[in-house]
Amino acid sequence: MRRLDPWLLAGLILCGLLLLIALYGDRIAPFEPSFSVLNVPDRAPYPLPPGDPFVFGSDPAGRDLLSVILYGAKTTLTIVALAGIARLAVGAGLASVSWAAPVRAALDALADVVSAVPSTIVAVIVVLVFAKLEAPAAVFIVALLLTGWAGPYRIVRAELTRLRAALFTEGARSLGVRRRELLLRHHLPHLVPVLALSASQQIAAALVALAELGVIGVFVGPVRSISLVNSLSLVRLGERAGGFASESSEWSAMLSTGRSLENLYVTRWVVLVPGVAIALAVLAVSLLGIGIARQYRRRNLITDLRPLRVVAICGVLALVAAPSFVLPDRFVAARDAATDARARTVVGADVAQAFADGGLTPTALDRTASLLKTVGPATLDIVGAAGQLRVSEGPTLFPVLAGKSSGGTVDAPLVFAGWGISPEDFPPSRLSAIQAPDFGSQVSTWEDDYRKVDVRGKVAVILRLATLRLGTRFIFAPTPDQIIAKAIEHGAVAVILVESRTPTFGTGGVGTYKRMAIEDPITSASGIPTVVITPEAADRILEPAGLRATDVLRATNRDFSRDYSNGVSMAVALPGAATVSVPVAAVTETSHNLLALTPARPDGHRMVLWAIAPSAIDGARGAADALAAAVRSLRGRPVPGLALVFFDPRGDTAANAKELIGRIGGTVDVIVLVDSLNGQLLKFSSIYGDLFFPFDRYADHAGIAHARTLAEDEPSWATGLAAMGRYRYVFVAGTGRASPDTDLRPDGAALLGYVMARYDMGSPELHQ
């Protein structure tokens, strides 16, 4: 056998390494691409420079660049290999059918048109039209194919034209050899150098094109902004802590997330590491193509492809690739734990029995507290020029049991106090001159609602202003409790607050007011009752004044238009009277909490699994069922360092949580809180950016349908988290409209089982 050309040998070695990285990169990577290193001693600002702890440094989100490169190799190399081969196959296929002059002329004209259009622009248009900026890999393959086939077509057609004029072709034709046989048996061996060079060029071109798309912000998979501020023990003034990070680990996405002036001139490794990886891949593919062309420029490939050699080559490739399909996943034990927990889910589980089944002995904590709560439905009765109107507690009315509000029944004249804004109540901030304008500076010239109408001794109707939207800027308005408190200070004996959204849904709705009731509960059973109503209910009340709350709030949410930003108060006296009734009395509640601790870890650290039941959101007990299933799965599989809590939020929520955390002791690595599991899929939320990627990956590995992790601080009011200090947490709940066909308890159990197993495996993202 003829010696291998040195170029071919080098290409085979480098491409073999690329193949190994694509097949086994996720197994040999030092870290997962979801792990962000935190609190490095004597660290530079993020991204971390090459050295310790990462050889090639980190990206702006604190992830090991080498690990991200190794994980993303499979996606990137698969896309460019398929795109390059598709380009060559389409181009060569069209060239092979261009025997007839009319067909050849049409294809030549089409190739000229395709070549005249920049391929990057076409790819961007295809991605934007048929997908989006975060498009799947298949869309990129099609986009790179559309304009890339013209080059191989011209090269192959020119070579076929030369071969068709050759003497051996004329001789074969005279012997009656058909076109197909002539192409496959006589022309194809001569095309090997051309096809090899063209294939390597197209794969390299596809890789470069993919990098170009990444540079301009079009890449495979989603990207998100990660903030590490809350996760770090120290953040220096002016220091950046976080940045954009790609979920797919694809190389062009890494270029996209590193495209900033700081990364180009200061933290160059963020761009250089993926750039060098792309350059080396281009070099490897090019060397292979050149080597094949040199090896077979005067030799027939068919003679080397003897049956035994073909079998040997296929056998070697199978031996290299087979383990990647046969070897178990790196975290197969965690996936098995998730499956086990899912299978143990029982509706209405007996919590005490679940601990016994898991081989644990829990500690009970029962606490009794006296709280002021409603003992009947809140109601609103209006008697005025528009007739009688009665609204009862439900989808259109919700009582406020927080702050300076209280229970009781009030019958008094009605007045509309507009936005309930007095410039004197909200003085401009001293920093407004050097920072973005604050609310006080924006309303300093507004007409005083409380000077236009007298609310003393009356029931005040106030529209809730969530934000000031001025063009593209948003300025947050005072919170509901502040507006209510100011109305009371100005003499209102009851308050009717009109929300821009239905009180039973969404931010600014029932969640906000339940949070207020937990964080700042009322202190009197009678006094100044307050209720929240929908704009549709308020339209009837404001009808005598010629106003529609729905129109005003709709226009305000769209843009704070001139009609409502010119400073003229909408406040006006209303005919008639209102009776606001919020029946409140002291209610004694007893909470029943359970805590179980597995054997301590040598370092004294623990992970807390905290199930809220009944849910503070909807009163359901799905979280208890999910954690009970996870606890049962611990039988025969002890996981040290766990704290398992069934938390009852009734009574004094904060005091209950504080005592439970005190009993856990030690250092808490992370808290996983599970609340209502009603909905269509799971949702994760946290303010700790280093936990975004891990829990999304956990859910993916465990086969759980989920929404992307959100940066939210909302769960603190409903779970006792406010009493837990600066512990990293992830809040798990259901999202989407629930239906009889959906049950998220098995998914919740699977997630908890997976997380427990990963913690036991020492996954660094779950340890401080």
PDB file of C-alpha atoms in Angstrom, residues 8 14 32 34 42 108 304 345 363 492 504 554 568 574 611 687 714 745:
ATOM      1  CA  LEU A   8      -3.391  13.406   4.899  1.00  0.00           C
ATOM      2  CA  LEU A  14      -6.539  16.198  13.866  1.00  0.00           C
ATOM      3  CA  GLU A  32     -20.491  21.023  33.534  1.00  0.00           C
ATOM      4  CA  SER A  34     -23.886  24.965  34.138  1.00  0.00           C
ATOM      5  CA  ASP A  42      -7.813  37.228  45.232  1.00  0.00           C
ATOM      6  CA  ASP A 108     -25.408  28.293 -14.254  1.00  0.00           C
ATOM      7  CA  ASP A 304      -7.719   1.338  -2.114  1.00  0.00           C
ATOM      8  CA  THR A 345     -45.709   9.652  44.017  1.00  0.00           C
ATOM      9  CA  THR A 363     -38.950  16.109  64.624  1.00  0.00           C
ATOM     10  CA  ALA A 492     -60.120  58.623  54.030  1.00  0.00           C
ATOM     11  CA  THR A 504     -56.579  36.874  41.218  1.00  0.00           C
ATOM     12  CA  ARG A 554     -55.202  50.559  29.326  1.00  0.00           C
ATOM     13  CA  VAL A 568     -54.076  67.753  35.698  1.00  0.00           C
ATOM     14  CA  LEU A 574     -68.966  61.311  43.149  1.00  0.00           C
ATOM     15  CA  ALA A 611     -42.075  21.752  50.829  1.00  0.00           C
ATOM     16  CA  ILE A 687     -32.107  35.726  42.437  1.00  0.00           C
ATOM     17  CA  GLU A 714     -41.209  36.836  44.711  1.00  0.00           C
ATOM     18  CA  ARG A 745     -46.491  16.146  41.504  1.00  0.00           C
TER      19      ARG A 745
END
